[in-house]
Tab-separated table of N, CA, C and O in Angstrom:
chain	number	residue	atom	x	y	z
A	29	UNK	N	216.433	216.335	160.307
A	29	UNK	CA	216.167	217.560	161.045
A	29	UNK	C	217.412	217.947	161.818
A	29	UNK	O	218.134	217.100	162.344
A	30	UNK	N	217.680	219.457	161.882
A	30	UNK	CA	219.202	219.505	162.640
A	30	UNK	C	218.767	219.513	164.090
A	30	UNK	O	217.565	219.693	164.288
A	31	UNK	N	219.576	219.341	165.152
A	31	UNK	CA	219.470	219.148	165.915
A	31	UNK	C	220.519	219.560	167.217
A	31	UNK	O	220.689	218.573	167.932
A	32	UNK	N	221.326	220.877	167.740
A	32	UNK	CA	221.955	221.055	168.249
A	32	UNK	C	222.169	220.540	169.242
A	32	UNK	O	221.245	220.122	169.940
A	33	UNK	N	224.031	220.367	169.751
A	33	UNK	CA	224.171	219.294	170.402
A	33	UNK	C	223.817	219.845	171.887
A	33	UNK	O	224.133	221.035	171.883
A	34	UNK	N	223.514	219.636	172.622
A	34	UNK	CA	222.255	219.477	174.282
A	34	UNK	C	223.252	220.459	175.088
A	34	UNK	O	222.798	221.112	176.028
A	35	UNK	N	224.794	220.577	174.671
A	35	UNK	CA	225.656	221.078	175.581
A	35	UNK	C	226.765	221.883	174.585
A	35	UNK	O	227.978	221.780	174.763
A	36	UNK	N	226.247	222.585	173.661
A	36	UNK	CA	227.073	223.084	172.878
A	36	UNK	C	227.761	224.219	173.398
A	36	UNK	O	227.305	225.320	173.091
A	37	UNK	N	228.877	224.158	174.203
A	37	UNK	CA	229.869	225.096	175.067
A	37	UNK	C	230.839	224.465	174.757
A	37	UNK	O	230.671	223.339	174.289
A	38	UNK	N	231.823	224.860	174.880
A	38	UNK	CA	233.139	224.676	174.987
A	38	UNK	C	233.985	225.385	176.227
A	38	UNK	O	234.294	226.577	176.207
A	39	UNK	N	234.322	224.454	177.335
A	39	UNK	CA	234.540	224.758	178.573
A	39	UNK	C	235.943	225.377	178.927
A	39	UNK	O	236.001	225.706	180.112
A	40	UNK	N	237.122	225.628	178.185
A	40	UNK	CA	238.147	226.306	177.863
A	40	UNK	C	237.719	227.659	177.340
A	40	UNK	O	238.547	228.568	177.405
A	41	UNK	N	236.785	227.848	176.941
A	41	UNK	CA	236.410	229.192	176.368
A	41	UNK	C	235.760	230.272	177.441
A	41	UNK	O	234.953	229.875	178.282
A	42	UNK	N	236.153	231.634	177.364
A	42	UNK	CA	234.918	232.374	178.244
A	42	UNK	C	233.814	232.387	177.467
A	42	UNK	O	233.731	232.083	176.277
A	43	UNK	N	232.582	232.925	178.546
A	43	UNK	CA	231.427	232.643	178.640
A	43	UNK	C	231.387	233.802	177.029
A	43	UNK	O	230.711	233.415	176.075
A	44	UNK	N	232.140	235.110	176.938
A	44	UNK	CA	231.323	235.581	175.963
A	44	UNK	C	231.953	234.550	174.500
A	44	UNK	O	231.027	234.417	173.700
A	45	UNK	N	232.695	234.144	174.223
A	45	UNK	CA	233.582	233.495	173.204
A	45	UNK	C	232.231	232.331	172.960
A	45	UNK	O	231.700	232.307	171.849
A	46	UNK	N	231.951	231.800	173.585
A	46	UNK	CA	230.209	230.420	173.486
A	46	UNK	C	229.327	231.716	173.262
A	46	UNK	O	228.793	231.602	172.158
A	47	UNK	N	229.071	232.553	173.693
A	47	UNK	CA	227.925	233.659	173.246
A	47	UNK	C	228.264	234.134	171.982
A	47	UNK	O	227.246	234.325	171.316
A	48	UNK	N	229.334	234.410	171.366
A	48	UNK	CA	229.467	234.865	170.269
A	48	UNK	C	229.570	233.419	169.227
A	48	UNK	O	229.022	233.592	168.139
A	49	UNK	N	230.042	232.384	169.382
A	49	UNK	CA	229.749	231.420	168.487
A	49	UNK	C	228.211	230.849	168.186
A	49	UNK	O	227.851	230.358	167.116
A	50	UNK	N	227.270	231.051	169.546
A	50	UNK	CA	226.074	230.625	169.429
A	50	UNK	C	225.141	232.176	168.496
A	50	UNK	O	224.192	232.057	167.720
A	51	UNK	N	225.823	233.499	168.928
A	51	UNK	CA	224.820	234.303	168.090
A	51	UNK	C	225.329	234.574	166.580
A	51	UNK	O	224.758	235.317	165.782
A	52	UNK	N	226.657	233.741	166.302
A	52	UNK	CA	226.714	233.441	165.133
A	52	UNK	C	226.110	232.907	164.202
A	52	UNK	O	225.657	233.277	163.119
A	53	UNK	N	226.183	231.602	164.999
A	53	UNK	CA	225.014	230.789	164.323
A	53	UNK	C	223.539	230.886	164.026
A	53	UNK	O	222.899	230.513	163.043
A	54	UNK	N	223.158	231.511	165.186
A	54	UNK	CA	221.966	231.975	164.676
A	54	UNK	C	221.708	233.081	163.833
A	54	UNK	O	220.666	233.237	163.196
A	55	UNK	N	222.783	233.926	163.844
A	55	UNK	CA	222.631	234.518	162.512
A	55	UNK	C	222.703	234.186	161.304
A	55	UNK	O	222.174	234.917	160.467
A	56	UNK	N	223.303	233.127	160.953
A	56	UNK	CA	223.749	232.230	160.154
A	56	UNK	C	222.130	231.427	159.644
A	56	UNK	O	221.472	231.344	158.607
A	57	UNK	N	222.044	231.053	160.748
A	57	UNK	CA	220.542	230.440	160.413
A	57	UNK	C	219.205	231.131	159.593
A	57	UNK	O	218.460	230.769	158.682
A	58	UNK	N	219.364	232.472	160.554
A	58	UNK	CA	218.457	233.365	160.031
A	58	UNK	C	218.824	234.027	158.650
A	58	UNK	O	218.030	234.790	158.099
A	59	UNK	N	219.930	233.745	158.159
A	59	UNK	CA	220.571	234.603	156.985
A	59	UNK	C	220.348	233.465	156.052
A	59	UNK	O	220.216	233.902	154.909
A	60	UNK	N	220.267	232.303	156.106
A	60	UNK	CA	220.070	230.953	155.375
A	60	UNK	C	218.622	231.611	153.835
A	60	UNK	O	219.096	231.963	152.755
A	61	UNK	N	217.480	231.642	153.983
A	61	UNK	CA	216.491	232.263	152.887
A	61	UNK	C	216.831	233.497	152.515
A	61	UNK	O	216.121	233.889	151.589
A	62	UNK	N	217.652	234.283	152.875
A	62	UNK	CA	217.555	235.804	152.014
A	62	UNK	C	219.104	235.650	151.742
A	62	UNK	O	219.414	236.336	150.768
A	63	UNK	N	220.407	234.826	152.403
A	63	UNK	CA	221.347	235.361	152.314
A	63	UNK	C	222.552	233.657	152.069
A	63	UNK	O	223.629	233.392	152.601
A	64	UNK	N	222.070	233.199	151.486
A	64	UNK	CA	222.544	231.874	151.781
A	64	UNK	C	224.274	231.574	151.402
A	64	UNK	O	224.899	230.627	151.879
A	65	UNK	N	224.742	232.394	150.639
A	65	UNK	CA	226.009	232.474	150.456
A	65	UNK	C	226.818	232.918	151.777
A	65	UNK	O	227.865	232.397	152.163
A	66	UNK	N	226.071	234.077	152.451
A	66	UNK	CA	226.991	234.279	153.589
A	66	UNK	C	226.444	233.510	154.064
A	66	UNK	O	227.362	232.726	153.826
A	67	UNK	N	225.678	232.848	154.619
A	67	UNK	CA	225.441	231.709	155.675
A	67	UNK	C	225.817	230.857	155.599
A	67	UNK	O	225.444	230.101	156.497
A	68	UNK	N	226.822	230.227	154.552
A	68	UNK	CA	227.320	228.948	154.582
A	68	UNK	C	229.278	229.676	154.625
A	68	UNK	O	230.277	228.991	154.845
A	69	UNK	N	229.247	231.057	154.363
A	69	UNK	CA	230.561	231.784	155.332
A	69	UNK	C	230.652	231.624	156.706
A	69	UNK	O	231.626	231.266	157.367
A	70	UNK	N	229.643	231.897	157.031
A	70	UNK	CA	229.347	231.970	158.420
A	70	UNK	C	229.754	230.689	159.524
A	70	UNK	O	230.367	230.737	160.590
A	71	UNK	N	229.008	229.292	158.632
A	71	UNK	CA	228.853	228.519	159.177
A	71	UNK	C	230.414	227.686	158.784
A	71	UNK	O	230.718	226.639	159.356
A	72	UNK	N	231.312	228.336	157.730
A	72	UNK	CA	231.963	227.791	157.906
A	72	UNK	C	233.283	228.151	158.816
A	72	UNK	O	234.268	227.436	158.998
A	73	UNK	N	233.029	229.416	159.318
A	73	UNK	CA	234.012	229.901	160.257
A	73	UNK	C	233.876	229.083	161.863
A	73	UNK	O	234.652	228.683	162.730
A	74	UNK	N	232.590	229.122	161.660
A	74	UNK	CA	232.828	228.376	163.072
A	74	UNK	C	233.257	227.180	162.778
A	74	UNK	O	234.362	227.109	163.316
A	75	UNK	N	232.997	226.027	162.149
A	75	UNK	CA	233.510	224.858	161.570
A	75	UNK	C	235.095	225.410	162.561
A	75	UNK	O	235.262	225.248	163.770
A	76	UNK	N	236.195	226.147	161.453
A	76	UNK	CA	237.042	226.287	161.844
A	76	UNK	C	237.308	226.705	163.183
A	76	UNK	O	238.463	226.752	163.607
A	77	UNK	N	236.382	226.990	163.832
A	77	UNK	CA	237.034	227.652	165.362
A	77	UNK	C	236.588	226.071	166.168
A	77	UNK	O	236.575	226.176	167.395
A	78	UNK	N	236.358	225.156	165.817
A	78	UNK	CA	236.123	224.231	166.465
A	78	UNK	C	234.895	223.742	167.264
A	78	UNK	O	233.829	224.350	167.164
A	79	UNK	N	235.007	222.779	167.966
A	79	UNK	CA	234.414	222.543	169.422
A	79	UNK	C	232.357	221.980	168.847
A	79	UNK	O	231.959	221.769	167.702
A	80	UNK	N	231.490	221.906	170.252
A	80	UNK	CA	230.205	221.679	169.237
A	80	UNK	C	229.324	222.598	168.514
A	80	UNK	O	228.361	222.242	167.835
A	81	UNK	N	229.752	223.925	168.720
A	81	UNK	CA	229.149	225.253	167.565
A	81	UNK	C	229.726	224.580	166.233
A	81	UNK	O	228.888	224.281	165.382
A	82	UNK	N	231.001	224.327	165.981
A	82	UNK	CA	231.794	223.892	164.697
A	82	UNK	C	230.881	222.460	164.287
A	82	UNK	O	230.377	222.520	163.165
A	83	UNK	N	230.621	221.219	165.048
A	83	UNK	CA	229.876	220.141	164.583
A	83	UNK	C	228.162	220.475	163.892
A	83	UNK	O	227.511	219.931	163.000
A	84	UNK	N	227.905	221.578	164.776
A	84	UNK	CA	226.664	221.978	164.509
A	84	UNK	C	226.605	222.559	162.780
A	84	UNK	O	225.883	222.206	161.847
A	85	UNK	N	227.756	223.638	162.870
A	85	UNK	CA	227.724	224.702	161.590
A	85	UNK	C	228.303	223.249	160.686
A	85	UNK	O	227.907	223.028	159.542
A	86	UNK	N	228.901	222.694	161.125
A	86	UNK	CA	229.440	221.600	159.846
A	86	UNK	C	227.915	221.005	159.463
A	86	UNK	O	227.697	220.834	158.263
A	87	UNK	N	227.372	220.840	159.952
A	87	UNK	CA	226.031	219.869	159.552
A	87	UNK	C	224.909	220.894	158.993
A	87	UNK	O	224.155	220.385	158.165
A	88	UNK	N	224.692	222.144	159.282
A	88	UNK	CA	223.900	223.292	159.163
A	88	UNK	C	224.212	223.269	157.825
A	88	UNK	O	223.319	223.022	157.014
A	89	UNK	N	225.910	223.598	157.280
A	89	UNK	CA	225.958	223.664	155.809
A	89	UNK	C	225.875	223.147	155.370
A	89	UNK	O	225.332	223.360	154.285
A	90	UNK	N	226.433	221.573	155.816
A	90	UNK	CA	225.409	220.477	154.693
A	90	UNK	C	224.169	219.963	154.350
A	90	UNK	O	224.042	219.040	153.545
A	91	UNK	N	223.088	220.603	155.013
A	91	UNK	CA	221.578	221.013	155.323
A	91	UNK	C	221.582	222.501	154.155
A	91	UNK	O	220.771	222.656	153.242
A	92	UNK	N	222.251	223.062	154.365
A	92	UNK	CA	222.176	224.385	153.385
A	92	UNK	C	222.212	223.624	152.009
A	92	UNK	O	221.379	223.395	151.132
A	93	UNK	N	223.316	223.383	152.171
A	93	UNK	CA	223.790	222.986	150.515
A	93	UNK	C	222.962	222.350	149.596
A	93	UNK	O	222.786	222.612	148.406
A	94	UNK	N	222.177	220.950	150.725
A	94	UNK	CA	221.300	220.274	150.100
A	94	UNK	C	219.957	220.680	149.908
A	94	UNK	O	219.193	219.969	149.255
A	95	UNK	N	219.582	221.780	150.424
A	95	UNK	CA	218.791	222.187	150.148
A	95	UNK	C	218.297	223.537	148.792
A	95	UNK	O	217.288	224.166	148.476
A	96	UNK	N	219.970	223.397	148.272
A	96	UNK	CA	220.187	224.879	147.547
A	96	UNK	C	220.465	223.498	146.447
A	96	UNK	O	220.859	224.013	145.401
A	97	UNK	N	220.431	222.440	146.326
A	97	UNK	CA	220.255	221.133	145.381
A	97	UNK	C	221.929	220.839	145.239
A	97	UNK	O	222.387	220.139	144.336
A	98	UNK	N	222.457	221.254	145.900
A	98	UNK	CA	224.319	220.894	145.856
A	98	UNK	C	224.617	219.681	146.280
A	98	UNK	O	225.377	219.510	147.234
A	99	UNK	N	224.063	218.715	145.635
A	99	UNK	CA	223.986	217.432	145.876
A	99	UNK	C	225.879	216.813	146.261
A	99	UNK	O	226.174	216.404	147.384
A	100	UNK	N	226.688	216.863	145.358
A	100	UNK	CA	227.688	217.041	145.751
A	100	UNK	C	228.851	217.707	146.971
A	100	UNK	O	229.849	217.562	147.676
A	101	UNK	N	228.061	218.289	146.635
A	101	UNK	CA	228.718	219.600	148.730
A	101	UNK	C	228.288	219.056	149.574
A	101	UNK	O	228.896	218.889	150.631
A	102	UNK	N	226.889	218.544	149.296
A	102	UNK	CA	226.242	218.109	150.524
A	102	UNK	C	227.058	216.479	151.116
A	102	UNK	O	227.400	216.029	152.210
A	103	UNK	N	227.085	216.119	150.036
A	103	UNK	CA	227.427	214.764	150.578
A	103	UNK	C	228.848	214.723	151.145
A	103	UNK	O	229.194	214.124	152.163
A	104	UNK	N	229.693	215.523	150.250
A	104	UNK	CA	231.453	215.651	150.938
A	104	UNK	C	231.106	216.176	152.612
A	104	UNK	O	231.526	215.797	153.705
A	105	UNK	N	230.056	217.308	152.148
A	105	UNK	CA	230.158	217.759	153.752
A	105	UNK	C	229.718	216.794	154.940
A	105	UNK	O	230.435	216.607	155.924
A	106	UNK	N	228.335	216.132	154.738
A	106	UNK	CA	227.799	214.929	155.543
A	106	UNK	C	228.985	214.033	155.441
A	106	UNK	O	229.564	213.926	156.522
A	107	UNK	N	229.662	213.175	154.199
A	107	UNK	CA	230.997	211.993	155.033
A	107	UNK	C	231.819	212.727	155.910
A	107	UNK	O	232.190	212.144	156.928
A	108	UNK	N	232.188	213.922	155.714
A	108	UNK	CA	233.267	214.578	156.751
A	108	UNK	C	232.654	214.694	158.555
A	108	UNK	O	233.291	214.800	159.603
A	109	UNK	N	231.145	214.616	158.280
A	109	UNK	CA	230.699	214.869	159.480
A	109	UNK	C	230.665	213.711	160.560
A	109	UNK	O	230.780	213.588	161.780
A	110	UNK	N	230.458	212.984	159.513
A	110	UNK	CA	230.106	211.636	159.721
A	110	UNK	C	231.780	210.616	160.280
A	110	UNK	O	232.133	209.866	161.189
A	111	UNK	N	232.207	211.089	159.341
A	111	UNK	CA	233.830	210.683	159.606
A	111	UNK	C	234.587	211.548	161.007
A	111	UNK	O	235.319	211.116	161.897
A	112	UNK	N	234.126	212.730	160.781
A	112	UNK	CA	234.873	213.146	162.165
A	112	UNK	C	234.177	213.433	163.530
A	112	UNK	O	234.944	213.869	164.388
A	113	UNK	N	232.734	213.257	163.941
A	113	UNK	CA	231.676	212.906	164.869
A	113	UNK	C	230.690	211.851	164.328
A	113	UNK	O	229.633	212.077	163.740
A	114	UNK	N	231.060	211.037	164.539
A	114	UNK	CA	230.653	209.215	164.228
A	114	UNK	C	229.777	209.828	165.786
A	114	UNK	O	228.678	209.576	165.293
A	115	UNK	N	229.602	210.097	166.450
A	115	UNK	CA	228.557	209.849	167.506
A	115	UNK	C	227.950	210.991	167.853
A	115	UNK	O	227.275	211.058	168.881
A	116	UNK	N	228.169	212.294	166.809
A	116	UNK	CA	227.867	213.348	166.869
A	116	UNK	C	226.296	213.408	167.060
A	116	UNK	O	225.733	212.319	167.172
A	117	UNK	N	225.508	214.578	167.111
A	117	UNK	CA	224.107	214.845	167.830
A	117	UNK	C	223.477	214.723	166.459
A	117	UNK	O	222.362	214.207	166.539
A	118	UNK	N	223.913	215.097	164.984
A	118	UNK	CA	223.154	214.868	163.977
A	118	UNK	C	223.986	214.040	163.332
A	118	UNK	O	224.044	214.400	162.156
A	119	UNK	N	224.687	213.064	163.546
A	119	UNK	CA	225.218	211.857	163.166
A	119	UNK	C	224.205	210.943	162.173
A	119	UNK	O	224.171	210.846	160.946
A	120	UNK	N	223.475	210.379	163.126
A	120	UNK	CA	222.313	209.710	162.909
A	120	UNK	C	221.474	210.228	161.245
A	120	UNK	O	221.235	209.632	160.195
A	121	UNK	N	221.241	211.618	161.751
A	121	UNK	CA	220.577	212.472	160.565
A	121	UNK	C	221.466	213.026	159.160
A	121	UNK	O	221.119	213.694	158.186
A	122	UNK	N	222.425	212.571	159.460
A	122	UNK	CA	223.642	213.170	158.464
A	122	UNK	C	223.787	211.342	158.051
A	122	UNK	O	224.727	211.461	157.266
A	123	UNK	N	223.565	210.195	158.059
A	123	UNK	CA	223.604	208.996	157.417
A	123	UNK	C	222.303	208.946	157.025
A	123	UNK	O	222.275	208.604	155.843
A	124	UNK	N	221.441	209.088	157.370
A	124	UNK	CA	220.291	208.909	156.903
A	124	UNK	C	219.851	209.993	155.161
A	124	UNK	O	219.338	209.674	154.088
A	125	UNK	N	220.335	211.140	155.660
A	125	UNK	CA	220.875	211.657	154.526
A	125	UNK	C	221.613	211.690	153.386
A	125	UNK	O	221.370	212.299	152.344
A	126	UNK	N	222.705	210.860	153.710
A	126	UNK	CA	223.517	210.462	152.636
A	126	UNK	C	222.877	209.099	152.338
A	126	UNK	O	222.705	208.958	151.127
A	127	UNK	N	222.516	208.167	152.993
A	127	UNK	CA	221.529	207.376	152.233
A	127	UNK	C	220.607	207.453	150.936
A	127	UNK	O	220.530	206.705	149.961
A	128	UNK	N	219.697	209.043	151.391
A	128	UNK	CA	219.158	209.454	150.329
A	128	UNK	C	219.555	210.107	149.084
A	128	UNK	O	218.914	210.353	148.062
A	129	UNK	N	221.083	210.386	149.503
A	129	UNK	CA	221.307	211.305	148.791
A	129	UNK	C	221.538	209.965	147.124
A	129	UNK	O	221.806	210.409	146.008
C-alpha cells in the first residue's frame, strides 16, 4: 500500500514550490485509471525535482507500472527505491514487493 512520507516538505523550498509538488501528485494520482501514461510523466518529474514528493512519485510509479503488469519497470523502479531510501516511508512495501515480484 503507498504510503506518503508523514512530512513530505522540503524546507529550502517556498511554501508554494511543496504546494505545487503535492498538487502534482495528486494529479498524477487521479490521472493514474483514465490517463496512466501521463501519470507516470508526472510522477516522474517530480522524481527529478527531488526531496520526499520525488521518494513518493518514485514508488507511485512503481505501483503504476506494476499494476499496468510491467513486471520489469516495476522491479528496476522498486531496487532504485530501495537502493536510494533504504529507510524510506514505503521502503518496507517496495521489498515486500519485489519479493513478490
Amino acid at each position: 500500500a503507498f504510503h506518503p512520507a508523514p512530512h513530505a516538505k522540503q524546507e529550502a523550498s517556498p511554501p508554494s514550490a511543496v504546494a505545487s509538488a503535492r498538487e502534482r501528485f495528486a494529479l498524477a494520482a487521479t490521472l493514474e485509471p483514465t490517463d496512466p501514461d501521463h501519470a507516470a510523466e508526472l510522477y516522474e518529474a517530480l522524481e527529478r525535482d527531488g526531496g520526499p514528493w520525488g521518494w513518493n512519485a518514485l514508488f507511485a510509479r512503481a505501483s503504476l507500472a506494476l499494476s499496468r503488469g510491467r513486471r520489469d519497470e516495476t522491479r528496476v523502479l522498486l531496487e532504485r527505491y530501495v537502493r536510494e531510501h533504504p529507510g524510506g516511508p514505503n521502503a518496507e512495501d517496495a521489498r515486500g514487493l519485489l519479493d513478490d515480484l
